[in-house]
Each structure stands twice: as structure tokens, then as C-alpha cells.
mmCIF file of C-alpha atoms in Angstrom:
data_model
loop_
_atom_site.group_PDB
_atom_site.id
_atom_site.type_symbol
_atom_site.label_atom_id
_atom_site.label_comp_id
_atom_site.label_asym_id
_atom_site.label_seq_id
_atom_site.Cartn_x
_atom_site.Cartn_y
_atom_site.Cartn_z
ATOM 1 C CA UNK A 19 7.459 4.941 -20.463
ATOM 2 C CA UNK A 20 7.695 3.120 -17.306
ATOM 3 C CA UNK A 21 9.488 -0.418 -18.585
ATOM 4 C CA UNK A 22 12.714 -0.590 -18.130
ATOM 5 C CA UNK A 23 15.635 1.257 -16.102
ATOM 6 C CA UNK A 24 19.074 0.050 -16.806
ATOM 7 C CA UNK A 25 17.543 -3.194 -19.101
ATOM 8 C CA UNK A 26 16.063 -4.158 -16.320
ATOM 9 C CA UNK A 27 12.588 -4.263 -15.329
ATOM 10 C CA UNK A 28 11.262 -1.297 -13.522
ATOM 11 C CA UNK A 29 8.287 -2.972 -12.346
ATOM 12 C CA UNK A 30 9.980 -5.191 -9.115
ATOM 13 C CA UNK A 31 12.412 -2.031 -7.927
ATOM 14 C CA UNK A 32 8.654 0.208 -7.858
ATOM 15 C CA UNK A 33 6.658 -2.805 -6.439
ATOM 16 C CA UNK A 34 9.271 -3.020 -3.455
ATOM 17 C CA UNK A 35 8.535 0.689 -2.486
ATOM 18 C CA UNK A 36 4.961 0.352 -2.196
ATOM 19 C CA UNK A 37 4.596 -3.109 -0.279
ATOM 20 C CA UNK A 38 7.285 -1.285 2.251
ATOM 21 C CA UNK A 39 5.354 1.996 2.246
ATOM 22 C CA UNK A 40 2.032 1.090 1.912
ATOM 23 C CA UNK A 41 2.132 -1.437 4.925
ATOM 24 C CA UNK A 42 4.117 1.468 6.823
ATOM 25 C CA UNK A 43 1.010 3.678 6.067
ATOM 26 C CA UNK A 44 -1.206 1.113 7.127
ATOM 27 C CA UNK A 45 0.155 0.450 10.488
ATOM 28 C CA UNK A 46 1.181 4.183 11.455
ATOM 29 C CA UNK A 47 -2.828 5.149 10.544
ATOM 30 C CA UNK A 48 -3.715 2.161 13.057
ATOM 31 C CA UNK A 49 -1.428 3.150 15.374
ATOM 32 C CA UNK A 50 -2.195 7.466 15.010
ATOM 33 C CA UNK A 51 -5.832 6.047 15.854
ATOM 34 C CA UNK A 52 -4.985 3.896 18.640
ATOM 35 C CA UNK A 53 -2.736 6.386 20.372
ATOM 36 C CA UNK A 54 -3.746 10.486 19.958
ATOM 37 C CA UNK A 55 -0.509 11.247 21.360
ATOM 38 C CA UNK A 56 1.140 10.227 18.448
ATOM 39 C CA UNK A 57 -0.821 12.205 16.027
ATOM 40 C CA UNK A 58 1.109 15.031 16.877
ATOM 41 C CA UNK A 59 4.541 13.869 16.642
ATOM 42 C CA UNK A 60 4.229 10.852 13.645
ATOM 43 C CA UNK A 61 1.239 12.382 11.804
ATOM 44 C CA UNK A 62 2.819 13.818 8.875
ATOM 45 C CA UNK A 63 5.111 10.946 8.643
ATOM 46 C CA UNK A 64 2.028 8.615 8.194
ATOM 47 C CA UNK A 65 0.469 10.767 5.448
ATOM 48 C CA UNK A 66 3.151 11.343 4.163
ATOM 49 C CA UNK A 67 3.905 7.370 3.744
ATOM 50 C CA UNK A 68 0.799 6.724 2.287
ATOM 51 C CA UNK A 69 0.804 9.775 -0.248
ATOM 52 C CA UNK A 70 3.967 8.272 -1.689
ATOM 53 C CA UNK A 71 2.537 4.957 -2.053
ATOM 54 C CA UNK A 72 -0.657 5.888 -3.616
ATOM 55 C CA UNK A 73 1.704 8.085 -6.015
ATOM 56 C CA UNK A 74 3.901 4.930 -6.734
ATOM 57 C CA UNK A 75 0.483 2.831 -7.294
ATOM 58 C CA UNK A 76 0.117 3.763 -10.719
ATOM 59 C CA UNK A 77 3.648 3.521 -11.634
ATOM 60 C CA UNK A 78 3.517 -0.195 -10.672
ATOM 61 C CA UNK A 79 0.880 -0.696 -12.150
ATOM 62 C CA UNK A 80 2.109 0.779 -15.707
ATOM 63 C CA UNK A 81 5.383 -1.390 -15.410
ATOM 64 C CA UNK A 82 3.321 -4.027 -14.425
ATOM 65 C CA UNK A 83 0.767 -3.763 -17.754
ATOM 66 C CA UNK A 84 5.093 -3.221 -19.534
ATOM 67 C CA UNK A 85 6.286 -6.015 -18.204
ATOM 68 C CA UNK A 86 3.642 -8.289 -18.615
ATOM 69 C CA UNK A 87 4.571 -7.544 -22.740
ATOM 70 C CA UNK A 88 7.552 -9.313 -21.923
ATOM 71 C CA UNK A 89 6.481 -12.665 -19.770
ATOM 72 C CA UNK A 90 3.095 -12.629 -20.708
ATOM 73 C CA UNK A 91 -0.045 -12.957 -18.876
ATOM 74 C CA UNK A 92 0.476 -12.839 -14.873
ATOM 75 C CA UNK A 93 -3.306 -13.816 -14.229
ATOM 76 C CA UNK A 94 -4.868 -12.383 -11.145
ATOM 77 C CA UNK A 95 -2.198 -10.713 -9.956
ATOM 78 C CA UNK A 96 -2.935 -7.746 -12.681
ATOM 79 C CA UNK A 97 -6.468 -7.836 -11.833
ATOM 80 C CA UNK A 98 -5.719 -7.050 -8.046
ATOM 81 C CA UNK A 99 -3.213 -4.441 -8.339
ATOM 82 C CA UNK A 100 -5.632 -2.482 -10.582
ATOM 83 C CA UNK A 101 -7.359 -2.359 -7.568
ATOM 84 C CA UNK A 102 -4.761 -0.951 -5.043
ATOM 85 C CA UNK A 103 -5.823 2.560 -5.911
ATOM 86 C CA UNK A 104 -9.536 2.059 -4.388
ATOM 87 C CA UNK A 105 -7.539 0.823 -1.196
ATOM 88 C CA UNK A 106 -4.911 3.667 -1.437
ATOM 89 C CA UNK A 107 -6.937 6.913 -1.607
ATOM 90 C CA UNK A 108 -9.233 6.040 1.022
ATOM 91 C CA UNK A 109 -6.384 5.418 3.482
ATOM 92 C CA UNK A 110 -4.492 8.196 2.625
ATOM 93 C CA UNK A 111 -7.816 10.520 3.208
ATOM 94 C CA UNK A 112 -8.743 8.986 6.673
ATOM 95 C CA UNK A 113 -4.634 9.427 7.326
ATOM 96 C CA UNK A 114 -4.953 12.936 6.541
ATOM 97 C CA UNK A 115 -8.431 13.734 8.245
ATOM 98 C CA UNK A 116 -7.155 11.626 11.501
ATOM 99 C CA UNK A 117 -4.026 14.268 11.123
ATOM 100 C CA UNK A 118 -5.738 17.953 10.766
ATOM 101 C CA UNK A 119 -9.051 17.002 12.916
ATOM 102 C CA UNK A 120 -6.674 16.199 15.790
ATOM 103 C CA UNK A 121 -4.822 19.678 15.105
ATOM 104 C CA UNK A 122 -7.903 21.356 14.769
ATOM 105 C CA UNK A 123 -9.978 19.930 18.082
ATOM 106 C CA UNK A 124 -7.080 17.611 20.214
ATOM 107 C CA UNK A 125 -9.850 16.525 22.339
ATOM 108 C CA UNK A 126 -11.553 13.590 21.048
ATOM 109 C CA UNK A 127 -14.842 14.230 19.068
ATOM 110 C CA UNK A 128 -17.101 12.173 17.904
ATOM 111 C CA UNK A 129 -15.950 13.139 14.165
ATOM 112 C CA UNK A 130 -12.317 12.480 15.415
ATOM 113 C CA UNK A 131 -13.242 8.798 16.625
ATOM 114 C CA UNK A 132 -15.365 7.966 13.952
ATOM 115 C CA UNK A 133 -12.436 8.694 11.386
ATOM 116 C CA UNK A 134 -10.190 6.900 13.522
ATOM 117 C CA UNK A 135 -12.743 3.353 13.087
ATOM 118 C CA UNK A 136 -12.593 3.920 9.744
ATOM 119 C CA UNK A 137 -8.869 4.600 9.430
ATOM 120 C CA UNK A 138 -8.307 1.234 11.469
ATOM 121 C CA UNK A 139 -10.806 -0.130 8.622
ATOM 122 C CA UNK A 140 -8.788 0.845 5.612
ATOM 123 C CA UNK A 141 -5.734 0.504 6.915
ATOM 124 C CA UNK A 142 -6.649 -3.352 7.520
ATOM 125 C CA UNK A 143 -8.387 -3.698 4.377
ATOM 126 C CA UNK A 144 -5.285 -2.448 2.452
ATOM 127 C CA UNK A 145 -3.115 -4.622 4.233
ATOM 128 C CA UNK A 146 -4.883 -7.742 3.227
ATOM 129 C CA UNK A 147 -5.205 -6.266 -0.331
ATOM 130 C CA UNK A 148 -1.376 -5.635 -0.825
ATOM 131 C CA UNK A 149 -0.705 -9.515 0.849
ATOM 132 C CA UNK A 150 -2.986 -10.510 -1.719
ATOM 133 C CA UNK A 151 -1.585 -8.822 -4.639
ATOM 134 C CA UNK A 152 1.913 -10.091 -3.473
ATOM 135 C CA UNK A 153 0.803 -13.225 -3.140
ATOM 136 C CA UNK A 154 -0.852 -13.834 -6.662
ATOM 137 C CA UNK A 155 2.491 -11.836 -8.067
ATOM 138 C CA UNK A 156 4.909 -14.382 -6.533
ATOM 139 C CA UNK A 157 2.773 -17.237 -7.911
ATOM 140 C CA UNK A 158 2.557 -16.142 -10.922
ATOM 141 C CA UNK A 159 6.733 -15.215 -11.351
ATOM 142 C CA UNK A 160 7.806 -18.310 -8.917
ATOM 143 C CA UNK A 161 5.365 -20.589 -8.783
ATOM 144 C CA UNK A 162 5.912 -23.056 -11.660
ATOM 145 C CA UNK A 163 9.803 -22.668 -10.814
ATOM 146 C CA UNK A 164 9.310 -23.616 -7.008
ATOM 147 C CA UNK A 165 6.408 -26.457 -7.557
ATOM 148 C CA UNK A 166 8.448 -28.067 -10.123
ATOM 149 C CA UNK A 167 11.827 -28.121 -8.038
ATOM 150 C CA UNK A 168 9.606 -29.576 -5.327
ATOM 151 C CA UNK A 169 8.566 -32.409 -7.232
ATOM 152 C CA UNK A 170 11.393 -32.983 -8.821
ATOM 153 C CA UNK A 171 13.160 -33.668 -5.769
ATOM 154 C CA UNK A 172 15.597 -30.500 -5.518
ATOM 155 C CA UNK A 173 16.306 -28.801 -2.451
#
């Protein structure tokens, strides 16, 4: 089902939405806990950002597990992006929470603050995961292509 749009993979057009939204997500929860001001004005935005992306997880990850029918094995770079989802749906709770406590008690509380640590938590601990899943993913399309040019002498 989710293999190929046009002939072409679907896998790298679905992969660009979620390292641009997920990363959004990530730094709009840091910055709704950072600054309460904001919760009011970007909150919905933020949530919003990160439901998308933990919607578009699995369809990455099902193009990926297509595509990889196609060039084969891509190592660890299936491994971690299995594992987006246990980033995603954490974030996009904390997001959420950060959003309706705020509406619900504007003054800070200590359930308010705590879910704001956390937040900061996830949303750092997804970043690094979707850098490392990006990572292992251009190594395993690019790498022999770029190492070999190297040594080869090209430019």
C-alpha cells in the first residue's frame, strides 16, 4: 500500500515531512515550556505539529519496510525508525497536557511545571532520535556512493 506514488518511492517524500515536523514539534514543546505566554497563542500549533508527525510515523515506516524490497537491507536505520513511535506519543502527550493544563490553571502549578521538565525531556530525546535515524538512513542510501568518490579522488 504505501510503496510507490508516481513510480517513485513514497518513502523519502513521507520521511521529509516528519524530520521537518517532528523537529518543529520538538522545539515549539521546548519553547511552550520555556515561555507560558506562548502556550496560549502557539499551543495548538505545537500539538498540532507533533500529531501529524506521529500520524506520518507509521507511514514511513511502511514505505520504509516497501522500499527496503527494492534496495535491500538498510541496516540500523530500520531498526531506529521502528522506534520513532515510543519517542512520538510521549511528546505529543506532554505537548497536549502542557496545552490544556495551562488553559485549565494559567498560573503555574506544580503539575504544570512538572509536565513542562518532562516535555523539555522528550522533546530532546526525540530530537536526538530523529538525527539518529537520519543519520543511519543517509549512510545506508549515500554512504558507499560518497566514501568511494572520496577515495577515488572525485570532487
Amino acid at each position: 500500500m504505501f510503496d510507490l506514488i508516481n513510480g517513485l518511492p513514497l518513502h523519502p517524500l513521507v520521511v521529509h515531512a516528519v524530520v521537518v515536523l517532528v523537529p518543529l514539534a520538538a522545539l515549539g514543546t521546548i519553547a511552550l515550556a520555556l515561555r507560558p505566554a506562548w502556550r496560549h497563542h502557539y499551543g495548538w500549533l505545537v500539538v498540532g505539529a507533533a500529531a501529524l508527525g506521529t500520524v506520518l510515523d507509521p507511514i514511513a515506516t511502511s514505505s520504509g519496510e516497501a522500499l527496503e524490497k527494492h534496495v535491500g537491507d538498510p541496516g540500523q536505520h530500520a531498526a531506529l525508525g521502528d522506534q520513532l513511535i515510543w519517542f512520538l506519543v510521549p511528546l505529543l502527550v506532554l505537548a497536549l497536557a502542557l496545552v490544556l493544563l495551562d488553559r485549565r490553571r494559567p498560573h503555574a502549578t506544580t503539575a504544570l511545571r512538572a509536565v513542562a521538565v518532562l516535555g523539555v525531556v522528550a522533546a530532546l530525546a526525540t530530537t536526538v532520535q530523529v538525527y539518529r535515524i537520519g543519520d543511519s538512513g543517509a549512510r545506508a542510501a549515500w554512504g558507499d556512493q560518497v566514501s568511494a568518490s572520496t577515495t577515488s579522488g572525485g570532487d
